[in-house]
PDB file of C-alpha atoms in Angstrom:
ATOM      1  CA  LYS T1243     249.722  91.383 -17.053  1.00  0.00           C
ATOM      2  CA  ASP T1244     253.477  91.006 -17.087  1.00  0.00           C
ATOM      3  CA  VAL T1245     253.723  93.606 -19.817  1.00  0.00           C
ATOM      4  CA  ILE T1246     251.388  96.046 -18.083  1.00  0.00           C
ATOM      5  CA  GLU T1247     253.273  95.929 -14.799  1.00  0.00           C
ATOM      6  CA  PRO T1248     256.622  97.084 -16.234  1.00  0.00           C
ATOM      7  CA  ALA T1249     254.823  99.864 -18.095  1.00  0.00           C
ATOM      8  CA  ARG T1250     253.295 101.093 -14.837  1.00  0.00           C
ATOM      9  CA  VAL T1251     256.692 100.921 -13.129  1.00  0.00           C
ATOM     10  CA  ILE T1252     258.237 102.906 -15.955  1.00  0.00           C
ATOM     11  CA  LYS T1253     255.400 105.423 -15.835  1.00  0.00           C
ATOM     12  CA  ASN T1254     255.831 105.809 -12.060  1.00  0.00           C
ATOM     13  CA  ALA T1255     259.580 106.154 -12.482  1.00  0.00           C
ATOM     14  CA  VAL T1256     259.132 108.834 -15.149  1.00  0.00           C
ATOM     15  CA  GLU T1257     256.652 110.709 -12.940  1.00  0.00           C
ATOM     16  CA  SER T1258     259.043 110.475  -9.977  1.00  0.00           C
ATOM     17  CA  ALA T1259     261.913 111.681 -12.140  1.00  0.00           C
ATOM     18  CA  ALA T1260     259.790 114.598 -13.347  1.00  0.00           C
ATOM     19  CA  GLU T1261     258.867 115.517  -9.781  1.00  0.00           C
ATOM     20  CA  PHE T1262     262.516 115.224  -8.785  1.00  0.00           C
ATOM     21  CA  ALA T1263     263.568 117.444 -11.695  1.00  0.00           C
ATOM     22  CA  GLU T1264     260.875 119.967 -10.755  1.00  0.00           C
ATOM     23  CA  THR T1265     262.131 119.965  -7.144  1.00  0.00           C
ATOM     24  CA  ILE T1266     265.705 120.496  -8.341  1.00  0.00           C
ATOM     25  CA  LEU T1267     264.567 123.431 -10.492  1.00  0.00           C
ATOM     26  CA  LYS T1268     262.800 124.944  -7.479  1.00  0.00           C
ATOM     27  CA  ILE T1269     265.960 124.503  -5.385  1.00  0.00           C
ATOM     28  CA  ASP T1270     268.010 126.102  -8.165  1.00  0.00           C
ATOM     29  CA  ASP T1271     265.601 129.055  -8.196  1.00  0.00           C
ATOM     30  CA  ILE T1272     265.904 129.396  -4.425  1.00  0.00           C
ATOM     31  CA  ILE T1273     269.705 129.251  -4.648  1.00  0.00           C
ATOM     32  CA  ALA T1274     269.735 131.842  -7.438  1.00  0.00           C
ATOM     33  CA  ALA T1275     267.436 134.163  -5.478  1.00  0.00           C
ATOM     34  CA  SER T1276     269.564 133.719  -2.364  1.00  0.00           C
ATOM     35  CA  ALA T1277     272.740 134.421  -4.327  1.00  0.00           C
ATOM     36  CA  LYS T1278     271.181 137.532  -5.820  1.00  0.00           C
ATOM     37  CA  LYS T1279     270.034 138.696  -2.380  1.00  0.00           C
ATOM     38  CA  PHE T1280     273.470 137.912  -0.947  1.00  0.00           C
ATOM     39  CA  GLY T1281     275.106 139.907  -3.748  1.00  0.00           C
ATOM     40  CA  LYS T1282     272.897 142.913  -3.016  1.00  0.00           C
ATOM     41  CA  GLU T1283     273.564 142.623   0.712  1.00  0.00           C
ATOM     42  CA  LYS T1284     277.286 142.347   0.011  1.00  0.00           C
ATOM     43  CA  GLU T1285     277.136 145.506  -2.119  1.00  0.00           C
ATOM     44  CA  GLU T1286     275.183 147.311   0.612  1.00  0.00           C
ATOM     45  CA  LEU T1287     277.719 146.214   3.209  1.00  0.00           C
ATOM     46  CA  ALA T1288     280.572 147.472   1.028  1.00  0.00           C
ATOM     47  CA  ARG T1289     278.779 150.797   0.531  1.00  0.00           C
ATOM     48  CA  LEU T1290     278.152 151.180   4.261  1.00  0.00           C
ATOM     49  CA  SER T1291     281.743 150.214   5.051  1.00  0.00           C
ATOM     50  CA  GLU T1292     282.993 152.921   2.685  1.00  0.00           C
ATOM     51  CA  GLN T1293     280.650 155.483   4.255  1.00  0.00           C
ATOM     52  CA  LEU T1294     281.936 154.505   7.686  1.00  0.00           C
ATOM     53  CA  ARG T1295     285.549 154.828   6.536  1.00  0.00           C
ATOM     54  CA  GLN T1296     284.831 158.291   5.124  1.00  0.00           C
ATOM     55  CA  LYS T1297     283.090 159.380   8.338  1.00  0.00           C
ATOM     56  CA  GLU T1298     286.000 158.090  10.423  1.00  0.00           C
ATOM     57  CA  GLU T1299     288.413 160.032   8.214  1.00  0.00           C
ATOM     58  CA  GLN T1300     286.319 163.195   8.580  1.00  0.00           C
ATOM     59  CA  LEU T1301     286.187 162.675  12.341  1.00  0.00           C
ATOM     60  CA  GLN T1302     289.972 162.266  12.532  1.00  0.00           C
ATOM     61  CA  GLN T1303     290.496 165.435  10.495  1.00  0.00           C
ATOM     62  CA  LEU T1304     288.072 167.324  12.710  1.00  0.00           C
ATOM     63  CA  GLN T1305     289.758 165.990  15.833  1.00  0.00           C
ATOM     64  CA  MET T1306     293.166 167.063  14.515  1.00  0.00           C
ATOM     65  CA  ALA T1307     291.823 170.535  13.730  1.00  0.00           C
ATOM     66  CA  ILE T1308     290.344 170.813  17.218  1.00  0.00           C
ATOM     67  CA  GLU T1309     293.610 169.652  18.805  1.00  0.00           C
ATOM     68  CA  GLN T1310     295.591 172.157  16.742  1.00  0.00           C
ATOM     69  CA  SER T1311     293.176 174.909  17.696  1.00  0.00           C
ATOM     70  CA  GLU T1312     293.349 173.912  21.368  1.00  0.00           C
ATOM     71  CA  GLN T1313     297.148 173.840  21.201  1.00  0.00           C
ATOM     72  CA  ALA T1314     297.232 177.322  19.682  1.00  0.00           C
ATOM     73  CA  ASN T1315     294.818 178.579  22.344  1.00  0.00           C
ATOM     74  CA  LEU T1316     296.886 177.000  25.121  1.00  0.00           C
ATOM     75  CA  LYS T1317     300.061 178.628  23.774  1.00  0.00           C
ATOM     76  CA  LYS T1318     298.315 181.990  23.685  1.00  0.00           C
ATOM     77  CA  MET T1319     297.058 181.509  27.246  1.00  0.00           C
ATOM     78  CA  ALA T1320     300.552 180.502  28.369  1.00  0.00           C
ATOM     79  CA  GLU T1321     301.933 183.711  26.830  1.00  0.00           C
ATOM     80  CA  ILE T1322     299.286 185.734  28.660  1.00  0.00           C
ATOM     81  CA  TYR T1323     300.028 184.078  31.997  1.00  0.00           C
ATOM     82  CA  SER T1324     303.759 184.526  31.399  1.00  0.00           C
ATOM     83  CA  ARG T1325     303.166 188.291  31.126  1.00  0.00           C
ATOM     84  CA  MET T1326     301.014 188.481  34.281  1.00  0.00           C
ATOM     85  CA  SER T1327     302.404 189.022  37.695  1.00  0.00           C
ATOM     86  CA  PRO T1328     303.228 185.614  39.192  1.00  0.00           C
ATOM     87  CA  ALA T1329     300.841 186.220  42.126  1.00  0.00           C
ATOM     88  CA  LYS T1330     297.872 187.055  39.896  1.00  0.00           C
ATOM     89  CA  GLY T1331     298.626 184.187  37.482  1.00  0.00           C
ATOM     90  CA  ALA T1332     298.968 181.768  40.386  1.00  0.00           C
ATOM     91  CA  GLU T1333     295.689 182.953  41.875  1.00  0.00           C
ATOM     92  CA  ILE T1334     293.771 182.398  38.631  1.00  0.00           C
ATOM     93  CA  LEU T1335     295.440 179.081  37.829  1.00  0.00           C
ATOM     94  CA  SER T1336     294.865 177.896  41.385  1.00  0.00           C
ATOM     95  CA  ARG T1337     291.164 178.682  41.056  1.00  0.00           C
ATOM     96  CA  MET T1338     291.001 176.858  37.706  1.00  0.00           C
ATOM     97  CA  TYR T1339     292.799 173.875  39.240  1.00  0.00           C
ATOM     98  CA  ALA T1340     290.349 173.774  42.151  1.00  0.00           C
ATOM     99  CA  ASP T1341     287.426 173.988  39.686  1.00  0.00           C
ATOM    100  CA  GLY T1342     288.527 170.755  38.017  1.00  0.00           C
ATOM    101  CA  GLN T1343     290.509 172.181  35.105  1.00  0.00           C
ATOM    102  CA  LYS T1344     293.677 170.428  36.272  1.00  0.00           C
ATOM    103  CA  GLU T1345     294.785 169.196  32.846  1.00  0.00           C
ATOM    104  CA  THR T1346     294.373 172.660  31.330  1.00  0.00           C
ATOM    105  CA  VAL T1347     296.387 174.271  34.143  1.00  0.00           C
ATOM    106  CA  VAL T1348     299.205 171.749  33.725  1.00  0.00           C
ATOM    107  CA  LYS T1349     299.293 172.357  29.966  1.00  0.00           C
ATOM    108  CA  ILE T1350     299.378 176.124  30.441  1.00  0.00           C
ATOM    109  CA  VAL T1351     302.216 175.925  32.976  1.00  0.00           C
ATOM    110  CA  TYR T1352     304.056 173.506  30.672  1.00  0.00           C
ATOM    111  CA  LEU T1353     303.830 175.971  27.782  1.00  0.00           C
ATOM    112  CA  MET T1354     304.805 179.032  29.831  1.00  0.00           C
ATOM    113  CA  GLU T1355     308.319 180.407  29.657  1.00  0.00           C
ATOM    114  CA  ASP T1356     310.399 178.511  32.208  1.00  0.00           C
ATOM    115  CA  ARG T1357     311.201 181.534  34.360  1.00  0.00           C
ATOM    116  CA  SER T1358     307.562 182.694  34.442  1.00  0.00           C
ATOM    117  CA  ALA T1359     306.316 179.177  35.169  1.00  0.00           C
ATOM    118  CA  ALA T1360     308.725 178.857  38.096  1.00  0.00           C
ATOM    119  CA  LYS T1361     307.693 182.199  39.578  1.00  0.00           C
ATOM    120  CA  THR T1362     304.000 181.410  39.105  1.00  0.00           C
ATOM    121  CA  LEU T1363     304.325 177.965  40.734  1.00  0.00           C
ATOM    122  CA  GLU T1364     306.216 179.569  43.607  1.00  0.00           C
ATOM    123  CA  ALA T1365     303.383 182.089  44.068  1.00  0.00           C
ATOM    124  CA  PHE T1366     300.606 179.495  44.330  1.00  0.00           C
ATOM    125  CA  PRO T1367     298.586 180.192  47.482  1.00  0.00           C
ATOM    126  CA  GLU T1368     298.430 176.447  48.198  1.00  0.00           C
ATOM    127  CA  PRO T1369     301.900 174.864  47.914  1.00  0.00           C
ATOM    128  CA  GLU T1370     300.354 171.390  47.603  1.00  0.00           C
ATOM    129  CA  ILE T1371     298.671 172.408  44.327  1.00  0.00           C
ATOM    130  CA  GLY T1372     301.989 173.667  42.995  1.00  0.00           C
ATOM    131  CA  ALA T1373     303.531 170.343  44.039  1.00  0.00           C
ATOM    132  CA  GLN T1374     300.758 168.389  42.267  1.00  0.00           C
ATOM    133  CA  ILE T1375     301.222 170.436  39.101  1.00  0.00           C
ATOM    134  CA  THR T1376     304.989 169.879  39.271  1.00  0.00           C
ATOM    135  CA  GLU T1377     304.422 166.117  39.575  1.00  0.00           C
ATOM    136  CA  GLN T1378     302.096 166.149  36.562  1.00  0.00           C
ATOM    137  CA  LEU T1379     304.619 168.201  34.591  1.00  0.00           C
ATOM    138  CA  ARG T1380     307.176 165.461  35.239  1.00  0.00           C
ATOM    139  CA  ARG T1381     304.932 162.968  33.464  1.00  0.00           C
ATOM    140  CA  ILE T1382     304.460 165.006  30.285  1.00  0.00           C
ATOM    141  CA  THR T1383     306.107 163.443  27.255  1.00  0.00           C
ATOM    142  CA  PRO T1384     306.411 164.831  23.723  1.00  0.00           C
ATOM    143  CA  ASN T1385     303.577 162.500  22.668  1.00  0.00           C
ATOM    144  CA  SER T1386     301.262 163.596  25.472  1.00  0.00           C
ATOM    145  CA  GLN T1387     301.798 167.336  24.906  1.00  0.00           C
ATOM    146  CA  GLN T1388     302.732 168.755  21.554  1.00  0.00           C
ATOM    147  CA  GLY T1389     304.536 172.043  21.292  1.00  0.00           C
ATOM    148  CA  GLY T1390     306.173 171.962  24.738  1.00  0.00           C
ATOM    149  CA  GLN T1391     309.534 173.462  25.492  1.00  0.00           C
TER     150      GLN T1391
END
């Protein structure tokens, strides 16, 4: 009986060790699958990050093109208003200002020839609008308005 008992203990120990080894192999498989999945997700994240970077770059280029186009259009409009009679230019700009296009009006006046801008501001039917535009002109910096005088 003494001999049989140690054999059973050894058999149980071997079975337990085999089960333990099997469990470790299963854990290894799970870790390997998780690592593989993580690697794929990491690659997908890198791909999406690159797509996002490219889209941001395209958006910046488009925004710059729009700003350049707007600047060219504003310069052209300023030239047109500079050639108008001050009264007519003031009337139109005053209407635009009242319709909520304040920023556009300020940019146009900023880009007009100084003499024409002064005469147009003087001809505004509502002096308070001319005063508001003048105050906004004071706040324009080279960074806030490209291509100014």
